[in-house]
Amino acid sequence: MSWNPRVERVAPFRVMRLLEIAQAREAAGHDVIHLEVGEPDFPTPPSVVAAGQAALASGHTRYTPAAGLPALREAIAGHYAAHFGAEVDPRRIIVTPGASGALLLASQLLVAPGDRVLMADPTYPCNRHFMALAGAELDAIPVGPASAWQLDASLVARHWREDTRLAMLATPSNPTGHVLDAPGLASVAETVAAHGGHLLVDEIYQGLCYDLAPQSMAAITPAAFVVNSFSKYFGMTGWRLGWLLAPDAAVEPLTRLAQNVFLAAPTPAQHAALAAFTPESSELLEARRGELQRRRDALLKGLARLGLAPDLPPQGAFYLWLDISRVSRDSEAFCRRLLEEENVAITPGTDFALVGGEHHVRIAFTTGTERLEEAVVRLERFLARLEG
Protein backbone atom coordinates (compact mmCIF):
# COMPACT_ATOMS: atom_id res chain seq x y z
CA MET A 1 0.00 0.00 0.00
CA SER A 2 1.36 3.43 -0.95
CA TRP A 3 0.73 6.51 1.19
CA ASN A 4 1.42 10.19 0.69
CA PRO A 5 5.20 10.46 1.24
CA ARG A 6 4.69 13.58 3.37
CA VAL A 7 3.05 11.38 6.01
CA GLU A 8 6.32 9.50 6.35
CA ARG A 9 7.92 12.74 7.56
CA VAL A 10 5.63 12.70 10.61
CA ALA A 11 7.40 10.81 13.38
CA PRO A 12 5.44 9.03 16.13
CA PHE A 13 5.13 10.84 19.45
CA ARG A 14 7.23 8.59 21.70
CA VAL A 15 5.71 9.90 24.90
CA MET A 16 2.35 8.37 23.96
CA ARG A 17 3.85 4.89 23.94
CA LEU A 18 5.48 5.66 27.28
CA LEU A 19 2.11 6.81 28.62
CA GLU A 20 0.54 3.53 27.54
CA ILE A 21 3.19 1.57 29.43
CA ALA A 22 2.80 3.81 32.48
CA GLN A 23 -0.97 3.36 32.49
CA ALA A 24 -0.58 -0.41 32.15
CA ARG A 25 1.77 -0.44 35.15
CA GLU A 26 -0.71 1.65 37.08
CA ALA A 27 -3.52 -0.77 36.21
CA ALA A 28 -1.33 -3.60 37.51
CA GLY A 29 -1.11 -1.90 40.90
CA HIS A 30 2.12 0.13 40.65
CA ASP A 31 2.30 3.65 42.09
CA VAL A 32 3.28 5.63 38.99
CA ILE A 33 4.22 9.31 39.17
CA HIS A 34 3.16 10.91 35.88
CA LEU A 35 5.53 13.65 34.74
CA GLU A 36 5.38 12.83 31.04
CA VAL A 37 2.31 14.50 29.53
CA GLY A 38 1.79 18.26 29.24
CA GLU A 39 -1.49 18.42 31.12
CA PRO A 40 -1.64 19.72 34.71
CA ASP A 41 -3.81 17.99 37.27
CA PHE A 42 -6.10 21.03 37.61
CA PRO A 43 -9.70 20.63 36.40
CA THR A 44 -11.32 23.17 34.10
CA PRO A 45 -12.42 26.23 36.15
CA PRO A 46 -15.94 25.67 37.53
CA SER A 47 -17.29 28.86 35.94
CA VAL A 48 -16.17 27.60 32.52
CA VAL A 49 -17.77 24.19 33.09
CA ALA A 50 -21.00 25.89 34.20
CA ALA A 51 -21.00 28.08 31.09
CA GLY A 52 -20.52 25.01 28.91
CA GLN A 53 -23.36 23.19 30.66
CA ALA A 54 -25.61 26.23 30.29
CA ALA A 55 -24.78 26.42 26.59
CA LEU A 56 -25.79 22.79 26.11
CA ALA A 57 -28.98 23.26 28.12
CA SER A 58 -29.84 26.29 26.01
CA GLY A 59 -29.40 24.37 22.78
CA HIS A 60 -26.17 26.04 21.64
CA THR A 61 -25.14 23.02 19.60
CA ARG A 62 -25.40 24.34 16.06
CA TYR A 63 -22.57 25.63 13.88
CA THR A 64 -21.04 29.00 14.59
CA PRO A 65 -19.46 31.20 11.91
CA ALA A 66 -16.24 29.64 10.62
CA ALA A 67 -14.10 32.26 12.35
CA GLY A 68 -15.87 31.73 15.66
CA LEU A 69 -18.51 33.32 17.87
CA PRO A 70 -18.32 37.13 17.50
CA ALA A 71 -18.62 37.48 21.28
CA LEU A 72 -15.66 35.16 21.86
CA ARG A 73 -13.51 36.94 19.28
CA GLU A 74 -14.33 40.22 21.04
CA ALA A 75 -13.45 38.70 24.42
CA ILE A 76 -10.08 37.51 23.11
CA ALA A 77 -9.41 40.96 21.67
CA GLY A 78 -10.27 42.42 25.06
CA HIS A 79 -7.78 40.04 26.67
CA TYR A 80 -4.99 41.40 24.44
CA ALA A 81 -5.97 44.98 25.32
CA ALA A 82 -6.19 44.38 29.06
CA HIS A 83 -3.02 42.31 29.47
CA PHE A 84 -0.70 43.56 26.74
CA GLY A 85 -1.99 46.98 25.72
CA ALA A 86 -2.50 45.64 22.21
CA GLU A 87 -5.39 47.04 20.18
CA VAL A 88 -6.55 44.03 18.18
CA ASP A 89 -9.51 44.10 15.81
CA PRO A 90 -11.68 41.06 16.70
CA ARG A 91 -12.00 40.43 12.97
CA ARG A 92 -8.32 39.38 12.96
CA ILE A 93 -9.01 36.49 15.38
CA ILE A 94 -9.92 33.06 13.97
CA VAL A 95 -11.21 30.63 16.61
CA THR A 96 -10.00 27.09 15.91
CA PRO A 97 -10.32 23.49 17.20
CA GLY A 98 -7.37 23.70 19.56
CA ALA A 99 -4.08 25.39 18.76
CA SER A 100 -3.53 22.50 16.35
CA GLY A 101 -6.31 23.89 14.18
CA ALA A 102 -4.58 27.26 14.17
CA LEU A 103 -1.24 25.70 13.22
CA LEU A 104 -2.94 23.79 10.43
CA LEU A 105 -4.45 26.96 8.97
CA ALA A 106 -1.19 28.89 9.29
CA SER A 107 0.92 26.18 7.70
CA GLN A 108 -1.43 25.83 4.73
CA LEU A 109 -1.54 29.57 4.16
CA LEU A 110 2.09 30.51 4.67
CA VAL A 111 4.23 27.85 3.00
CA ALA A 112 4.21 26.00 -0.31
CA PRO A 113 6.12 22.83 -1.20
CA GLY A 114 9.84 23.51 -1.18
CA ASP A 115 9.67 26.66 0.96
CA ARG A 116 12.06 26.71 3.90
CA VAL A 117 10.97 27.27 7.49
CA LEU A 118 13.24 28.30 10.37
CA MET A 119 12.47 26.81 13.77
CA ALA A 120 14.34 26.21 17.01
CA ASP A 121 15.59 22.74 17.88
CA PRO A 122 14.34 21.51 20.35
CA THR A 123 10.68 22.35 19.79
CA TYR A 124 7.25 20.80 20.06
CA PRO A 125 7.35 18.11 17.34
CA CYS A 126 3.94 18.91 15.88
CA ASN A 127 5.27 22.34 14.90
CA ARG A 128 7.72 20.56 12.60
CA HIS A 129 5.16 18.06 11.39
CA PHE A 130 2.57 20.61 10.32
CA MET A 131 5.19 22.28 8.14
CA ALA A 132 6.29 18.93 6.70
CA LEU A 133 2.70 18.08 5.79
CA ALA A 134 2.51 21.39 3.91
CA GLY A 135 5.57 20.30 1.92
CA ALA A 136 7.99 22.75 3.52
CA GLU A 137 11.68 22.08 4.11
CA LEU A 138 12.61 22.53 7.76
CA ASP A 139 15.75 24.26 8.97
CA ALA A 140 15.82 23.20 12.61
CA ILE A 141 18.36 25.49 14.28
CA PRO A 142 20.02 23.98 17.37
CA VAL A 143 19.62 26.34 20.33
CA GLY A 144 21.04 26.25 23.83
CA PRO A 145 21.96 28.41 26.81
CA ALA A 146 23.80 30.95 24.61
CA SER A 147 20.47 32.10 23.14
CA ALA A 148 18.41 31.17 26.22
CA TRP A 149 17.09 28.14 24.31
CA GLN A 150 15.34 30.43 21.83
CA LEU A 151 15.59 31.24 18.13
CA ASP A 152 16.79 34.82 18.47
CA ALA A 153 17.32 37.53 15.85
CA SER A 154 20.98 36.71 15.26
CA LEU A 155 20.18 33.06 14.56
CA VAL A 156 17.33 34.04 12.23
CA ALA A 157 19.63 36.37 10.27
CA ARG A 158 22.43 33.80 10.10
CA HIS A 159 20.26 30.96 8.81
CA TRP A 160 17.85 32.82 6.51
CA ARG A 161 18.17 31.64 2.89
CA GLU A 162 16.85 32.93 -0.40
CA ASP A 163 13.99 30.39 -0.32
CA THR A 164 13.16 30.83 3.39
CA ARG A 165 9.56 31.98 3.77
CA LEU A 166 8.77 31.61 7.44
CA ALA A 167 10.35 31.78 10.89
CA MET A 168 8.51 30.20 13.80
CA LEU A 169 9.01 31.04 17.46
CA ALA A 170 7.58 29.39 20.58
CA THR A 171 7.60 31.45 23.78
CA PRO A 172 7.37 30.12 26.44
CA SER A 173 8.68 27.09 24.67
CA ASN A 174 7.88 23.42 24.90
CA PRO A 175 10.05 21.56 26.00
CA THR A 176 12.43 24.08 27.61
CA GLY A 177 10.08 26.61 29.20
CA HIS A 178 12.25 29.54 28.12
CA VAL A 179 10.96 32.85 26.78
CA LEU A 180 11.83 35.75 24.54
CA ASP A 181 11.35 39.12 26.23
CA ALA A 182 9.76 42.10 24.45
CA PRO A 183 13.06 43.41 22.98
CA GLY A 184 13.89 39.90 21.79
CA LEU A 185 10.50 39.52 20.13
CA ALA A 186 10.85 42.91 18.46
CA SER A 187 14.33 42.07 17.15
CA VAL A 188 13.10 38.86 15.55
CA ALA A 189 10.11 40.63 14.02
CA GLU A 190 12.37 43.32 12.53
CA THR A 191 14.78 40.72 11.15
CA VAL A 192 12.04 38.67 9.51
CA ALA A 193 10.45 41.79 8.03
CA ALA A 194 13.81 42.91 6.64
CA HIS A 195 14.04 39.59 4.78
CA GLY A 196 10.48 39.86 3.45
CA GLY A 197 9.32 36.73 5.25
CA HIS A 198 6.44 35.69 7.50
CA LEU A 199 6.59 35.24 11.28
CA LEU A 200 4.54 32.67 13.21
CA VAL A 201 4.60 32.75 17.02
CA ASP A 202 3.40 29.92 19.27
CA GLU A 203 2.17 31.59 22.49
CA ILE A 204 0.26 28.56 23.81
CA TYR A 205 1.93 28.79 27.25
CA GLN A 206 1.87 32.58 27.35
CA GLY A 207 -0.07 33.05 30.59
CA LEU A 208 2.28 30.70 32.44
CA CYS A 209 5.26 32.94 33.15
CA TYR A 210 6.99 33.01 36.52
CA ASP A 211 9.92 35.41 36.67
CA LEU A 212 8.73 38.13 34.30
CA ALA A 213 5.47 39.43 32.89
CA PRO A 214 4.02 37.58 29.89
CA GLN A 215 4.68 39.20 26.52
CA SER A 216 2.83 38.91 23.22
CA MET A 217 3.93 39.54 19.67
CA ALA A 218 0.46 41.06 19.22
CA ALA A 219 1.69 44.12 21.09
CA ILE A 220 4.76 44.47 18.88
CA THR A 221 3.60 44.07 15.29
CA PRO A 222 0.29 43.43 13.48
CA ALA A 223 2.23 41.59 10.75
CA ALA A 224 2.85 38.41 12.77
CA PHE A 225 0.65 35.33 12.97
CA VAL A 226 0.08 34.41 16.63
CA VAL A 227 -1.22 31.04 17.86
CA ASN A 228 -2.77 30.64 21.29
CA SER A 229 -4.96 28.14 23.09
CA PHE A 230 -7.47 27.68 25.87
CA SER A 231 -5.74 24.42 26.82
CA LYS A 232 -2.76 25.29 29.01
CA TYR A 233 -3.26 28.51 31.01
CA PHE A 234 -7.06 28.31 30.87
CA GLY A 235 -7.19 24.60 31.78
CA MET A 236 -9.42 23.51 28.89
CA THR A 237 -7.35 20.76 27.21
CA GLY A 238 -10.23 18.45 26.33
CA TRP A 239 -12.50 21.24 25.10
CA ARG A 240 -10.28 21.56 21.99
CA LEU A 241 -10.28 25.32 21.50
CA GLY A 242 -7.62 27.76 20.34
CA TRP A 243 -7.20 30.77 18.12
CA LEU A 244 -5.06 32.34 15.43
CA LEU A 245 -4.41 36.07 15.39
CA ALA A 246 -3.58 37.08 11.83
CA PRO A 247 -2.72 40.20 9.81
CA ASP A 248 -5.78 41.84 8.33
CA ALA A 249 -5.00 40.76 4.76
CA ALA A 250 -4.88 37.09 5.82
CA VAL A 251 -8.33 36.94 7.42
CA GLU A 252 -10.30 36.21 4.25
CA PRO A 253 -8.15 33.30 2.98
CA LEU A 254 -7.88 31.87 6.51
CA THR A 255 -11.66 31.98 6.85
CA ARG A 256 -12.00 30.14 3.55
CA LEU A 257 -9.57 27.53 4.76
CA ALA A 258 -11.43 27.15 8.06
CA GLN A 259 -14.75 26.72 6.24
CA ASN A 260 -13.29 23.83 4.27
CA VAL A 261 -10.94 22.20 6.78
CA PHE A 262 -13.07 22.09 9.95
CA LEU A 263 -16.12 24.31 9.26
CA ALA A 264 -16.06 25.77 12.79
CA ALA A 265 -14.66 25.16 16.26
CA PRO A 266 -16.88 23.24 18.76
CA THR A 267 -19.86 25.42 19.65
CA PRO A 268 -20.34 24.43 23.33
CA ALA A 269 -16.61 24.94 23.94
CA GLN A 270 -16.78 28.44 22.48
CA HIS A 271 -19.65 29.41 24.76
CA ALA A 272 -17.82 27.90 27.73
CA ALA A 273 -14.65 29.85 26.91
CA LEU A 274 -16.48 33.15 27.32
CA ALA A 275 -16.37 32.46 31.08
CA ALA A 276 -12.59 32.03 31.01
CA PHE A 277 -12.17 35.81 30.98
CA THR A 278 -14.37 36.58 34.01
CA PRO A 279 -12.82 37.94 37.24
CA GLU A 280 -13.75 34.69 38.99
CA SER A 281 -11.86 32.58 36.47
CA SER A 282 -8.92 34.98 36.31
CA GLU A 283 -8.43 34.82 40.10
CA LEU A 284 -8.43 31.03 40.04
CA LEU A 285 -6.10 30.81 37.03
CA GLU A 286 -3.59 33.17 38.62
CA ALA A 287 -3.64 31.09 41.81
CA ARG A 288 -2.87 28.02 39.71
CA ARG A 289 -0.01 29.82 38.00
CA GLY A 290 1.41 30.51 41.46
CA GLU A 291 1.07 26.85 42.36
CA LEU A 292 2.94 25.82 39.20
CA GLN A 293 5.73 28.23 40.13
CA ARG A 294 6.00 26.62 43.57
CA ARG A 295 6.15 23.21 41.93
CA ARG A 296 8.89 24.40 39.58
CA ASP A 297 10.92 25.76 42.47
CA ALA A 298 10.53 22.59 44.53
CA LEU A 299 11.59 20.42 41.60
CA LEU A 300 14.58 22.65 40.83
CA LYS A 301 15.68 22.42 44.47
CA GLY A 302 15.50 18.64 44.43
CA LEU A 303 17.31 18.32 41.10
CA ALA A 304 20.04 20.71 42.26
CA ARG A 305 20.76 18.31 45.10
CA LEU A 306 21.26 15.59 42.48
CA GLY A 307 23.44 17.80 40.29
CA LEU A 308 20.83 17.80 37.52
CA ALA A 309 19.25 21.25 37.73
CA PRO A 310 19.46 23.21 34.45
CA ASP A 311 21.84 26.17 34.29
CA LEU A 312 19.00 28.38 33.04
CA PRO A 313 15.78 27.69 34.99
CA PRO A 314 12.64 27.84 32.85
CA GLN A 315 10.72 31.10 33.08
CA GLY A 316 7.42 29.69 31.83
CA ALA A 317 5.26 26.72 30.81
CA PHE A 318 5.46 23.68 33.12
CA TYR A 319 8.50 21.80 31.89
CA LEU A 320 12.15 21.26 32.78
CA TRP A 321 14.59 20.30 30.01
CA LEU A 322 17.38 18.30 31.60
CA ASP A 323 20.77 17.26 30.28
CA ILE A 324 21.38 13.67 31.42
CA SER A 325 24.65 13.16 29.50
CA ARG A 326 26.44 12.60 32.80
CA VAL A 327 24.65 9.27 33.16
CA SER A 328 23.18 8.39 29.75
CA ARG A 329 23.38 9.11 26.03
CA ASP A 330 20.18 7.19 25.34
CA SER A 331 17.23 9.15 26.69
CA GLU A 332 14.68 6.60 25.47
CA ALA A 333 16.36 3.77 27.37
CA PHE A 334 16.81 6.06 30.38
CA CYS A 335 13.11 6.92 30.49
CA ARG A 336 12.04 3.34 29.93
CA ARG A 337 14.24 2.03 32.75
CA LEU A 338 13.20 4.82 35.12
CA LEU A 339 9.57 3.85 34.55
CA GLU A 340 10.18 0.12 34.90
CA GLU A 341 12.43 0.36 37.95
CA GLU A 342 11.06 3.35 39.86
CA ASN A 343 7.60 4.01 38.37
CA VAL A 344 8.44 7.58 37.35
CA ALA A 345 7.26 8.57 33.86
CA ILE A 346 9.16 11.33 32.05
CA THR A 347 9.65 12.06 28.34
CA PRO A 348 12.74 11.30 26.22
CA GLY A 349 14.31 14.30 24.54
CA THR A 350 14.20 12.57 21.18
CA ASP A 351 10.54 13.58 20.92
CA PHE A 352 11.59 17.24 20.77
CA ALA A 353 15.19 17.61 19.59
CA LEU A 354 16.71 16.44 16.32
CA VAL A 355 20.14 17.26 17.78
CA GLY A 356 20.93 16.39 21.40
CA GLY A 357 17.64 14.70 22.19
CA GLU A 358 19.43 11.48 23.01
CA HIS A 359 20.92 13.05 26.14
CA HIS A 360 18.03 15.23 27.28
CA VAL A 361 14.71 14.49 28.97
CA ARG A 362 11.63 16.61 29.66
CA ILE A 363 9.97 16.61 33.06
CA ALA A 364 6.47 18.08 33.36
CA PHE A 365 5.76 19.48 36.83
CA THR A 366 2.06 18.78 36.42
CA THR A 367 1.43 17.07 39.74
CA GLY A 368 1.60 18.21 43.36
CA THR A 369 4.76 19.16 45.25
CA GLU A 370 4.74 16.06 47.46
CA ARG A 371 4.64 13.81 44.42
CA LEU A 372 7.42 15.80 42.77
CA GLU A 373 9.57 15.41 45.87
CA GLU A 374 8.88 11.67 45.88
CA ALA A 375 9.85 11.54 42.19
CA VAL A 376 13.20 13.13 43.07
CA VAL A 377 13.77 10.48 45.77
CA ARG A 378 13.08 7.73 43.26
CA LEU A 379 15.27 9.40 40.63
CA GLU A 380 18.09 9.61 43.16
CA ARG A 381 17.86 5.85 43.78
CA PHE A 382 17.85 5.21 40.04
CA LEU A 383 20.89 7.44 39.44
CA ALA A 384 22.79 5.71 42.26
CA ARG A 385 22.35 2.40 40.45
CA LEU A 386 23.40 3.86 37.10
CA GLU A 387 26.47 5.51 38.53
CA GLY A 388 27.33 2.66 40.88
PDB file of N, CA and C in Angstrom, residues 248-298:
ATOM      1  N   ASP A 248      -4.479  41.574   8.921  1.00  0.00           N
ATOM      2  CA  ASP A 248      -5.783  41.837   8.333  1.00  0.00           C
ATOM      3  C   ASP A 248      -5.945  41.192   6.958  1.00  0.00           C
ATOM      4  N   ALA A 249      -4.907  41.270   6.123  1.00  0.00           N
ATOM      5  CA  ALA A 249      -5.004  40.761   4.756  1.00  0.00           C
ATOM      6  C   ALA A 249      -5.171  39.245   4.712  1.00  0.00           C
ATOM      7  N   ALA A 250      -4.816  38.556   5.804  1.00  0.00           N
ATOM      8  CA  ALA A 250      -4.875  37.090   5.820  1.00  0.00           C
ATOM      9  C   ALA A 250      -6.217  36.556   6.291  1.00  0.00           C
ATOM     10  N   VAL A 251      -7.087  37.420   6.810  1.00  0.00           N
ATOM     11  CA  VAL A 251      -8.328  36.945   7.420  1.00  0.00           C
ATOM     12  C   VAL A 251      -9.218  36.238   6.409  1.00  0.00           C
ATOM     13  N   GLU A 252      -9.394  36.813   5.234  1.00  0.00           N
ATOM     14  CA  GLU A 252     -10.303  36.214   4.248  1.00  0.00           C
ATOM     15  C   GLU A 252      -9.829  34.835   3.793  1.00  0.00           C
ATOM     16  N   PRO A 253      -8.556  34.659   3.372  1.00  0.00           N
ATOM     17  CA  PRO A 253      -8.145  33.302   2.982  1.00  0.00           C
ATOM     18  C   PRO A 253      -8.144  32.318   4.148  1.00  0.00           C
ATOM     19  N   LEU A 254      -7.831  32.775   5.356  1.00  0.00           N
ATOM     20  CA  LEU A 254      -7.879  31.873   6.510  1.00  0.00           C
ATOM     21  C   LEU A 254      -9.309  31.423   6.792  1.00  0.00           C
ATOM     22  N   THR A 255     -10.264  32.337   6.632  1.00  0.00           N
ATOM     23  CA  THR A 255     -11.664  31.980   6.855  1.00  0.00           C
ATOM     24  C   THR A 255     -12.127  30.959   5.817  1.00  0.00           C
ATOM     25  N   ARG A 256     -11.687  31.135   4.575  1.00  0.00           N
ATOM     26  CA  ARG A 256     -12.004  30.143   3.548  1.00  0.00           C
ATOM     27  C   ARG A 256     -11.427  28.778   3.900  1.00  0.00           C
ATOM     28  N   LEU A 257     -10.180  28.795   4.360  1.00  0.00           N
ATOM     29  CA  LEU A 257      -9.567  27.532   4.763  1.00  0.00           C
ATOM     30  C   LEU A 257     -10.341  26.889   5.912  1.00  0.00           C
ATOM     31  N   ALA A 258     -10.690  27.690   6.908  1.00  0.00           N
ATOM     32  CA  ALA A 258     -11.429  27.154   8.060  1.00  0.00           C
ATOM     33  C   ALA A 258     -12.755  26.551   7.625  1.00  0.00           C
ATOM     34  N   GLN A 259     -13.465  27.231   6.726  1.00  0.00           N
ATOM     35  CA  GLN A 259     -14.748  26.716   6.244  1.00  0.00           C
ATOM     36  C   GLN A 259     -14.595  25.322   5.652  1.00  0.00           C
ATOM     37  N   ASN A 260     -13.485  25.097   4.972  1.00  0.00           N
ATOM     38  CA  ASN A 260     -13.295  23.832   4.267  1.00  0.00           C
ATOM     39  C   ASN A 260     -12.596  22.767   5.096  1.00  0.00           C
ATOM     40  N   VAL A 261     -11.726  23.172   6.024  1.00  0.00           N
ATOM     41  CA  VAL A 261     -10.941  22.197   6.782  1.00  0.00           C
ATOM     42  C   VAL A 261     -11.706  21.669   7.991  1.00  0.00           C
ATOM     43  N   PHE A 262     -12.348  22.570   8.763  1.00  0.00           N
ATOM     44  CA  PHE A 262     -13.071  22.090   9.951  1.00  0.00           C
ATOM     45  C   PHE A 262     -14.427  22.762  10.146  1.00  0.00           C
ATOM     46  N   LEU A 263     -14.823  23.624   9.254  1.00  0.00           N
ATOM     47  CA  LEU A 263     -16.115  24.310   9.262  1.00  0.00           C
ATOM     48  C   LEU A 263     -16.224  25.325  10.393  1.00  0.00           C
ATOM     49  N   ALA A 264     -16.018  24.871  11.638  1.00  0.00           N
ATOM     50  CA  ALA A 264     -16.060  25.767  12.791  1.00  0.00           C
ATOM     51  C   ALA A 264     -15.545  25.021  14.008  1.00  0.00           C
ATOM     52  N   ALA A 265     -15.089  25.768  15.000  1.00  0.00           N
ATOM     53  CA  ALA A 265     -14.659  25.156  16.264  1.00  0.00           C
ATOM     54  C   ALA A 265     -15.892  24.679  17.036  1.00  0.00           C
ATOM     55  N   PRO A 266     -15.731  23.773  18.011  1.00  0.00           N
ATOM     56  CA  PRO A 266     -16.881  23.237  18.756  1.00  0.00           C
ATOM     57  C   PRO A 266     -17.700  24.341  19.422  1.00  0.00           C
ATOM     58  N   THR A 267     -18.991  24.347  19.158  1.00  0.00           N
ATOM     59  CA  THR A 267     -19.861  25.419  19.645  1.00  0.00           C
ATOM     60  C   THR A 267     -19.969  25.466  21.169  1.00  0.00           C
ATOM     61  N   PRO A 268     -20.259  24.339  21.867  1.00  0.00           N
ATOM     62  CA  PRO A 268     -20.345  24.431  23.333  1.00  0.00           C
ATOM     63  C   PRO A 268     -19.041  24.919  23.965  1.00  0.00           C
ATOM     64  N   ALA A 269     -17.893  24.504  23.399  1.00  0.00           N
ATOM     65  CA  ALA A 269     -16.609  24.943  23.941  1.00  0.00           C
ATOM     66  C   ALA A 269     -16.442  26.443  23.790  1.00  0.00           C
ATOM     67  N   GLN A 270     -16.905  26.998  22.676  1.00  0.00           N
ATOM     68  CA  GLN A 270     -16.781  28.444  22.484  1.00  0.00           C
ATOM     69  C   GLN A 270     -17.615  29.209  23.506  1.00  0.00           C
ATOM     70  N   HIS A 271     -18.823  28.750  23.748  1.00  0.00           N
ATOM     71  CA  HIS A 271     -19.649  29.414  24.761  1.00  0.00           C
ATOM     72  C   HIS A 271     -19.026  29.277  26.150  1.00  0.00           C
ATOM     73  N   ALA A 272     -18.471  28.105  26.437  1.00  0.00           N
ATOM     74  CA  ALA A 272     -17.822  27.902  27.734  1.00  0.00           C
ATOM     75  C   ALA A 272     -16.645  28.852  27.906  1.00  0.00           C
ATOM     76  N   ALA A 273     -15.871  29.039  26.836  1.00  0.00           N
ATOM     77  CA  ALA A 273     -14.655  29.850  26.914  1.00  0.00           C
ATOM     78  C   ALA A 273     -14.943  31.303  27.229  1.00  0.00           C
ATOM     79  N   LEU A 274     -16.147  31.767  26.961  1.00  0.00           N
ATOM     80  CA  LEU A 274     -16.484  33.155  27.323  1.00  0.00           C
ATOM     81  C   LEU A 274     -16.288  33.386  28.820  1.00  0.00           C
ATOM     82  N   ALA A 275     -16.514  32.334  29.620  1.00  0.00           N
ATOM     83  CA  ALA A 275     -16.373  32.463  31.078  1.00  0.00           C
ATOM     84  C   ALA A 275     -14.925  32.423  31.528  1.00  0.00           C
ATOM     85  N   ALA A 276     -14.006  32.088  30.627  1.00  0.00           N
ATOM     86  CA  ALA A 276     -12.587  32.034  31.009  1.00  0.00           C
ATOM     87  C   ALA A 276     -12.023  33.416  31.302  1.00  0.00           C
ATOM     88  N   PHE A 277     -12.691  34.455  30.823  1.00  0.00           N
ATOM     89  CA  PHE A 277     -12.175  35.811  30.984  1.00  0.00           C
ATOM     90  C   PHE A 277     -12.849  36.570  32.121  1.00  0.00           C
ATOM     91  N   THR A 278     -13.695  35.914  32.897  1.00  0.00           N
ATOM     92  CA  THR A 278     -14.374  36.583  34.008  1.00  0.00           C
ATOM     93  C   THR A 278     -13.406  36.784  35.175  1.00  0.00           C
ATOM     94  N   PRO A 279     -13.680  37.753  36.053  1.00  0.00           N
ATOM     95  CA  PRO A 279     -12.822  37.935  37.237  1.00  0.00           C
ATOM     96  C   PRO A 279     -12.697  36.676  38.081  1.00  0.00           C
ATOM     97  N   GLU A 280     -13.789  35.922  38.207  1.00  0.00           N
ATOM     98  CA  GLU A 280     -13.755  34.688  38.994  1.00  0.00           C
ATOM     99  C   GLU A 280     -12.751  33.698  38.420  1.00  0.00           C
ATOM    100  N   SER A 281     -12.799  33.502  37.113  1.00  0.00           N
ATOM    101  CA  SER A 281     -11.858  32.577  36.475  1.00  0.00           C
ATOM    102  C   SER A 281     -10.438  33.106  36.550  1.00  0.00           C
ATOM    103  N   SER A 282     -10.268  34.395  36.309  1.00  0.00           N
ATOM    104  CA  SER A 282      -8.921  34.977  36.315  1.00  0.00           C
ATOM    105  C   SER A 282      -8.246  34.808  37.664  1.00  0.00           C
ATOM    106  N   GLU A 283      -9.002  34.990  38.746  1.00  0.00           N
ATOM    107  CA  GLU A 283      -8.434  34.824  40.095  1.00  0.00           C
ATOM    108  C   GLU A 283      -7.969  33.388  40.304  1.00  0.00           C
ATOM    109  N   LEU A 284      -8.790  32.433  39.885  1.00  0.00           N
ATOM    110  CA  LEU A 284      -8.427  31.027  40.035  1.00  0.00           C
ATOM    111  C   LEU A 284      -7.218  30.672  39.177  1.00  0.00           C
ATOM    112  N   LEU A 285      -7.198  31.150  37.946  1.00  0.00           N
ATOM    113  CA  LEU A 285      -6.101  30.812  37.031  1.00  0.00           C
ATOM    114  C   LEU A 285      -4.779  31.401  37.512  1.00  0.00           C
ATOM    115  N   GLU A 286      -4.813  32.583  38.080  1.00  0.00           N
ATOM    116  CA  GLU A 286      -3.589  33.168  38.622  1.00  0.00           C
ATOM    117  C   GLU A 286      -3.106  32.398  39.848  1.00  0.00           C
ATOM    118  N   ALA A 287      -4.034  31.910  40.658  1.00  0.00           N
ATOM    119  CA  ALA A 287      -3.639  31.089  41.808  1.00  0.00           C
ATOM    120  C   ALA A 287      -2.979  29.798  41.322  1.00  0.00           C
ATOM    121  N   ARG A 288      -3.471  29.230  40.255  1.00  0.00           N
ATOM    122  CA  ARG A 288      -2.873  28.016  39.714  1.00  0.00           C
ATOM    123  C   ARG A 288      -1.490  28.296  39.124  1.00  0.00           C
ATOM    124  N   ARG A 289      -1.341  29.452  38.499  1.00  0.00           N
ATOM    125  CA  ARG A 289      -0.009  29.820  38.005  1.00  0.00           C
ATOM    126  C   ARG A 289       0.986  29.893  39.169  1.00  0.00           C
ATOM    127  N   GLY A 290       0.555  30.467  40.288  1.00  0.00           N
ATOM    128  CA  GLY A 290       1.410  30.515  41.461  1.00  0.00           C
ATOM    129  C   GLY A 290       1.769  29.139  41.978  1.00  0.00           C
ATOM    130  N   GLU A 291       0.812  28.215  41.932  1.00  0.00           N
ATOM    131  CA  GLU A 291       1.073  26.846  42.359  1.00  0.00           C
ATOM    132  C   GLU A 291       2.085  26.173  41.443  1.00  0.00           C
ATOM    133  N   LEU A 292       1.966  26.397  40.129  1.00  0.00           N
ATOM    134  CA  LEU A 292       2.941  25.823  39.195  1.00  0.00           C
ATOM    135  C   LEU A 292       4.334  26.387  39.455  1.00  0.00           C
ATOM    136  N   GLN A 293       4.422  27.653  39.819  1.00  0.00           N
ATOM    137  CA  GLN A 293       5.734  28.229  40.132  1.00  0.00           C
ATOM    138  C   GLN A 293       6.323  27.566  41.372  1.00  0.00           C
ATOM    139  N   ARG A 294       5.500  27.302  42.377  1.00  0.00           N
ATOM    140  CA  ARG A 294       5.996  26.623  43.575  1.00  0.00           C
ATOM    141  C   ARG A 294       6.458  25.208  43.237  1.00  0.00           C
ATOM    142  N   ARG A 295       5.736  24.546  42.352  1.00  0.00           N
ATOM    143  CA  ARG A 295       6.151  23.213  41.932  1.00  0.00           C
ATOM    144  C   ARG A 295       7.494  23.276  41.190  1.00  0.00           C
ATOM    145  N   ARG A 296       7.612  24.248  40.302  1.00  0.00           N
ATOM    146  CA  ARG A 296       8.885  24.397  39.584  1.00  0.00           C
ATOM    147  C   ARG A 296      10.034  24.573  40.563  1.00  0.00           C
ATOM    148  N   ASP A 297       9.842  25.465  41.534  1.00  0.00           N
ATOM    149  CA  ASP A 297      10.919  25.763  42.473  1.00  0.00           C
ATOM    150  C   ASP A 297      11.271  24.542  43.323  1.00  0.00           C
ATOM    151  N   ALA A 298      10.265  23.793  43.738  1.00  0.00           N
ATOM    152  CA  ALA A 298      10.527  22.585  44.532  1.00  0.00           C
ATOM    153  C   ALA A 298      11.290  21.557  43.712  1.00  0.00           C
TER     154      ALA A 298
END
